[in-house]
Amino acid sequence: MTAALLAAVVVVPTVTGCTSGSGGDDGRVRSPEPTGSRADGSGHGPVLAVKIDNVPAARPATGLGAADVVYVEQVEGGLSRLMAVYATRLPETVGPVRSARESDLELLRQFDQPTFAFSGAQSRLMPLIDKAPLRAVTPGDAPDAFFRGAGRPAPHNLFLRPAGLLSSAPGTDALTTGFRYGPAPAGGTAETTRTVRYPAARFSFTWSESRHRWLVTMDGRPAVMTDGQRMAPATVVVQYVKVRESAFHDFRGSNSPYTETVGSGKAQVMRDGRVFDVAWKRPTAMDGTAFTTNDGAPVNFARGQVWVVFAKAP
C-alpha cells in the first residue's frame, strides 16, 4: 500500500451498537455546514451517506427508495447492514440509523467530502472518522436532524431528516462511484432469481418483467419500506471481495469483519433480467470502481437505483 493511500484511508476497529458521546462537549472538531454547492465552483455539493440498520427488528426501512446506491455489507455475527447514498433526491426521512464500521472509511473515500450520518461508533474509531475527508454527523452533532420514532425499541428507532444536514440534493455529478449507465452489454445469461447468503442473513433478487426491476427479498420475506413500496433496484451488483477478520470484536465477542473494497476481483452485474459475469477494479480508495467484460469493455448499468452486495470471494 502506498504512502498516499495510507494517508487517505484510516482503518480501525469498531464495536456493534456503540454510540458517540452526546451534546457537543466531547472534544471533537466540528465540520463546517455544507451549502449545497462547492466553494471551488465545481457545481455540486457532497453526497449524503447514511448507515442503515438491517436486522429483522429494524425493518421495514424508511427512505431507501430515494437512494441512488445501496451498499450491502456483512457485520458482526454474520448479519448485514446497509449504506444508502443520496445524490439526486433527499427523502423526508431515512432510517433506522446505526453505527459506523471501519470499512466505511475506505468505501466512502471515493466521494468528494461526503456527509456521513450514523448513530456513533466506538471511542477508538471516532477520532479517526473525524480526521477522515468527510463530514461526520451523529445525533450529538445535529440533534435537530435526528429523532426517535415510536413503535420500535431502541436502538432500532433512530431516524434522520436529511434536510437538517443538506440544503439540497447535490445531483448526479456527486456520484463519483465510477459506475456507467447505458445500453446493456452483449451476451449475459437469462436469470429470474439470484440469492446471496451471509452467515446469518440472506438476500434474494427476483426479476419483475412488468416493473423492469429486481424485487428484493430479505431472509425469505419481501423487503418493503414503511410506505409499503417494495425495494426494487434497476441494477444489482454481486461484488466478490475479501472479507477478513479484524483484530477486534464487539462487546458480545463477535469479530468485526473488514470488507476490502479496494483491489480487484470478479462480480456479476444483474440488469434487464440477465446476469453478466464481469471483472471489477478499484486501484485506490480515492477511485470509483470500474466494471468490465472479459475483453476489457466497460459495463453499463441500467438507469435507476443500484444495489451493490459485497459477497465474500471464494
Short mmCIF file of N, CA and C in Angstrom, two decimals, residues 123-196:
data_model
loop_
_atom_site.label_atom_id
_atom_site.label_comp_id
_atom_site.label_asym_id
_atom_site.label_seq_id
_atom_site.Cartn_x
_atom_site.Cartn_y
_atom_site.Cartn_z
N SER A 123 -15.20 4.39 20.80
CA SER A 123 -14.39 5.56 21.10
C SER A 123 -13.08 5.59 20.32
N ARG A 124 -12.50 4.43 20.03
CA ARG A 124 -11.24 4.42 19.30
C ARG A 124 -11.41 4.78 17.84
N LEU A 125 -12.61 4.61 17.30
CA LEU A 125 -12.85 4.92 15.90
C LEU A 125 -13.22 6.38 15.67
N MET A 126 -13.94 6.98 16.60
CA MET A 126 -14.47 8.32 16.37
C MET A 126 -13.40 9.36 16.04
N PRO A 127 -12.26 9.41 16.73
CA PRO A 127 -11.26 10.42 16.37
C PRO A 127 -10.74 10.25 14.94
N LEU A 128 -10.66 9.02 14.46
CA LEU A 128 -10.16 8.77 13.12
C LEU A 128 -11.22 9.09 12.06
N ILE A 129 -12.48 8.88 12.39
CA ILE A 129 -13.55 9.33 11.49
C ILE A 129 -13.50 10.84 11.36
N ASP A 130 -13.27 11.53 12.47
CA ASP A 130 -13.21 13.00 12.44
C ASP A 130 -12.07 13.51 11.58
N LYS A 131 -10.98 12.74 11.47
CA LYS A 131 -9.84 13.14 10.66
C LYS A 131 -9.99 12.74 9.19
N ALA A 132 -10.94 11.88 8.89
CA ALA A 132 -11.14 11.43 7.51
C ALA A 132 -11.70 12.56 6.66
N PRO A 133 -11.54 12.48 5.33
CA PRO A 133 -12.03 13.54 4.44
C PRO A 133 -13.53 13.43 4.20
N LEU A 134 -14.30 13.58 5.24
CA LEU A 134 -15.75 13.54 5.17
C LEU A 134 -16.31 14.37 6.30
N ARG A 135 -17.60 14.69 6.20
CA ARG A 135 -18.30 15.39 7.27
C ARG A 135 -19.09 14.37 8.08
N ALA A 136 -18.61 14.06 9.26
CA ALA A 136 -19.23 13.06 10.11
C ALA A 136 -20.30 13.71 10.96
N VAL A 137 -21.50 13.12 10.95
CA VAL A 137 -22.62 13.70 11.70
C VAL A 137 -23.32 12.61 12.50
N THR A 138 -23.36 12.79 13.82
CA THR A 138 -24.09 11.91 14.72
C THR A 138 -25.19 12.73 15.40
N PRO A 139 -26.07 12.08 16.16
CA PRO A 139 -27.08 12.85 16.88
C PRO A 139 -26.50 13.92 17.81
N GLY A 140 -25.30 13.69 18.33
CA GLY A 140 -24.68 14.69 19.17
C GLY A 140 -24.25 15.93 18.41
N ASP A 141 -23.99 15.77 17.09
CA ASP A 141 -23.58 16.90 16.27
C ASP A 141 -24.77 17.71 15.76
N ALA A 142 -25.85 17.02 15.43
CA ALA A 142 -27.02 17.67 14.83
C ALA A 142 -28.29 17.10 15.45
N PRO A 143 -28.56 17.42 16.72
CA PRO A 143 -29.71 16.81 17.40
C PRO A 143 -31.05 17.11 16.74
N ASP A 144 -31.17 18.24 16.06
CA ASP A 144 -32.44 18.57 15.41
C ASP A 144 -32.68 17.76 14.14
N ALA A 145 -31.62 17.15 13.59
CA ALA A 145 -31.77 16.36 12.37
C ALA A 145 -32.14 14.91 12.65
N PHE A 146 -31.97 14.46 13.88
CA PHE A 146 -32.26 13.07 14.25
C PHE A 146 -33.45 13.04 15.21
N PHE A 147 -34.18 11.93 15.20
CA PHE A 147 -35.26 11.77 16.16
C PHE A 147 -35.50 10.28 16.40
N ARG A 148 -36.13 9.99 17.52
CA ARG A 148 -36.51 8.62 17.87
C ARG A 148 -37.96 8.39 17.46
N GLY A 149 -38.17 7.35 16.64
CA GLY A 149 -39.52 7.04 16.18
C GLY A 149 -40.27 6.18 17.18
N ALA A 150 -41.58 6.25 17.13
CA ALA A 150 -42.42 5.45 18.01
C ALA A 150 -42.64 4.06 17.42
N GLY A 151 -42.96 3.11 18.29
CA GLY A 151 -43.35 1.78 17.82
C GLY A 151 -42.22 0.80 17.68
N ARG A 152 -40.98 1.21 17.95
CA ARG A 152 -39.85 0.29 17.89
C ARG A 152 -38.97 0.51 19.12
N PRO A 153 -38.35 -0.55 19.61
CA PRO A 153 -37.43 -0.37 20.73
C PRO A 153 -36.09 0.18 20.24
N ALA A 154 -35.40 0.90 21.10
CA ALA A 154 -34.03 1.30 20.82
C ALA A 154 -33.16 0.04 20.78
N PRO A 155 -32.15 -0.02 19.94
CA PRO A 155 -31.59 1.06 19.13
C PRO A 155 -32.13 1.12 17.70
N HIS A 156 -33.25 0.47 17.44
CA HIS A 156 -33.76 0.36 16.07
C HIS A 156 -34.75 1.47 15.72
N ASN A 157 -34.73 2.57 16.44
CA ASN A 157 -35.75 3.61 16.24
C ASN A 157 -35.17 5.00 16.01
N LEU A 158 -33.90 5.07 15.60
CA LEU A 158 -33.28 6.36 15.33
C LEU A 158 -33.40 6.70 13.85
N PHE A 159 -33.94 7.88 13.55
CA PHE A 159 -34.17 8.29 12.16
C PHE A 159 -33.55 9.66 11.90
N LEU A 160 -33.31 9.93 10.62
CA LEU A 160 -32.66 11.15 10.19
C LEU A 160 -33.57 11.93 9.26
N ARG A 161 -33.60 13.25 9.43
CA ARG A 161 -34.22 14.16 8.46
C ARG A 161 -33.09 14.75 7.62
N PRO A 162 -32.90 14.30 6.38
CA PRO A 162 -31.77 14.79 5.58
C PRO A 162 -31.75 16.30 5.38
N ALA A 163 -32.92 16.94 5.36
CA ALA A 163 -32.95 18.39 5.17
C ALA A 163 -32.26 19.12 6.31
N GLY A 164 -32.08 18.45 7.44
CA GLY A 164 -31.36 19.04 8.54
C GLY A 164 -29.85 19.04 8.34
N LEU A 165 -29.37 18.33 7.32
CA LEU A 165 -27.93 18.25 7.06
C LEU A 165 -27.53 18.87 5.74
N LEU A 166 -28.36 18.74 4.70
CA LEU A 166 -28.07 19.29 3.38
C LEU A 166 -29.18 20.23 2.96
N SER A 167 -28.81 21.33 2.35
CA SER A 167 -29.82 22.29 1.89
C SER A 167 -30.51 21.82 0.62
N SER A 168 -29.84 20.95 -0.15
CA SER A 168 -30.44 20.44 -1.39
C SER A 168 -29.68 19.19 -1.81
N ALA A 169 -30.29 18.42 -2.71
CA ALA A 169 -29.61 17.25 -3.27
C ALA A 169 -28.48 17.73 -4.19
N PRO A 170 -27.30 17.15 -4.10
CA PRO A 170 -26.16 17.67 -4.86
C PRO A 170 -26.21 17.37 -6.35
N GLY A 171 -26.94 16.33 -6.77
CA GLY A 171 -27.03 15.99 -8.18
C GLY A 171 -26.11 14.87 -8.58
N THR A 172 -26.26 14.42 -9.81
CA THR A 172 -25.55 13.22 -10.28
C THR A 172 -24.04 13.40 -10.33
N ASP A 173 -23.55 14.63 -10.50
CA ASP A 173 -22.10 14.84 -10.57
C ASP A 173 -21.40 14.42 -9.28
N ALA A 174 -22.13 14.37 -8.18
CA ALA A 174 -21.54 13.99 -6.91
C ALA A 174 -21.33 12.49 -6.79
N LEU A 175 -21.93 11.72 -7.70
CA LEU A 175 -21.81 10.26 -7.64
C LEU A 175 -20.53 9.81 -8.34
N THR A 176 -19.43 9.92 -7.65
CA THR A 176 -18.13 9.56 -8.20
C THR A 176 -17.81 8.08 -7.93
N THR A 177 -18.76 7.23 -8.22
CA THR A 177 -18.61 5.80 -7.97
C THR A 177 -17.86 5.07 -9.08
N GLY A 178 -17.73 5.70 -10.25
CA GLY A 178 -17.17 5.03 -11.40
C GLY A 178 -18.19 4.25 -12.20
N PHE A 179 -19.46 4.22 -11.75
CA PHE A 179 -20.49 3.47 -12.47
C PHE A 179 -20.82 4.15 -13.79
N ARG A 180 -21.13 3.34 -14.79
CA ARG A 180 -21.56 3.82 -16.11
C ARG A 180 -22.98 3.35 -16.36
N TYR A 181 -23.76 4.16 -17.06
CA TYR A 181 -25.15 3.83 -17.33
C TYR A 181 -25.40 3.91 -18.84
N GLY A 182 -26.19 2.98 -19.34
CA GLY A 182 -26.49 2.96 -20.77
C GLY A 182 -26.96 1.59 -21.20
N PRO A 183 -26.86 1.29 -22.50
CA PRO A 183 -27.32 0.00 -23.02
C PRO A 183 -26.58 -1.17 -22.39
N ALA A 184 -27.27 -2.28 -22.29
CA ALA A 184 -26.66 -3.49 -21.72
C ALA A 184 -25.58 -4.03 -22.66
N PRO A 185 -24.57 -4.68 -22.12
CA PRO A 185 -23.58 -5.33 -22.98
C PRO A 185 -24.19 -6.54 -23.68
N ALA A 186 -23.51 -7.01 -24.68
CA ALA A 186 -23.97 -8.22 -25.37
C ALA A 186 -23.78 -9.43 -24.47
N GLY A 187 -24.57 -10.46 -24.74
CA GLY A 187 -24.41 -11.71 -24.01
C GLY A 187 -25.17 -11.74 -22.71
N GLY A 188 -24.55 -12.31 -21.70
CA GLY A 188 -25.22 -12.49 -20.43
C GLY A 188 -26.07 -13.75 -20.43
N THR A 189 -26.59 -14.09 -19.26
CA THR A 189 -27.41 -15.28 -19.08
C THR A 189 -28.75 -14.87 -18.50
N ALA A 190 -29.82 -15.34 -19.11
CA ALA A 190 -31.16 -15.03 -18.58
C ALA A 190 -31.30 -15.66 -17.20
N GLU A 191 -31.77 -14.87 -16.26
CA GLU A 191 -31.93 -15.36 -14.89
C GLU A 191 -33.03 -14.57 -14.21
N THR A 192 -33.89 -15.27 -13.50
CA THR A 192 -35.01 -14.59 -12.84
C THR A 192 -34.79 -14.39 -11.35
N THR A 193 -33.91 -15.19 -10.74
CA THR A 193 -33.69 -15.08 -9.30
C THR A 193 -32.24 -15.35 -8.97
N ARG A 194 -31.70 -14.54 -8.07
CA ARG A 194 -30.34 -14.76 -7.56
C ARG A 194 -30.35 -14.53 -6.05
N THR A 195 -29.69 -15.41 -5.30
CA THR A 195 -29.63 -15.30 -3.84
C THR A 195 -28.19 -15.17 -3.39
N VAL A 196 -27.96 -14.25 -2.45
CA VAL A 196 -26.65 -14.06 -1.83
C VAL A 196 -26.82 -14.33 -0.34
#
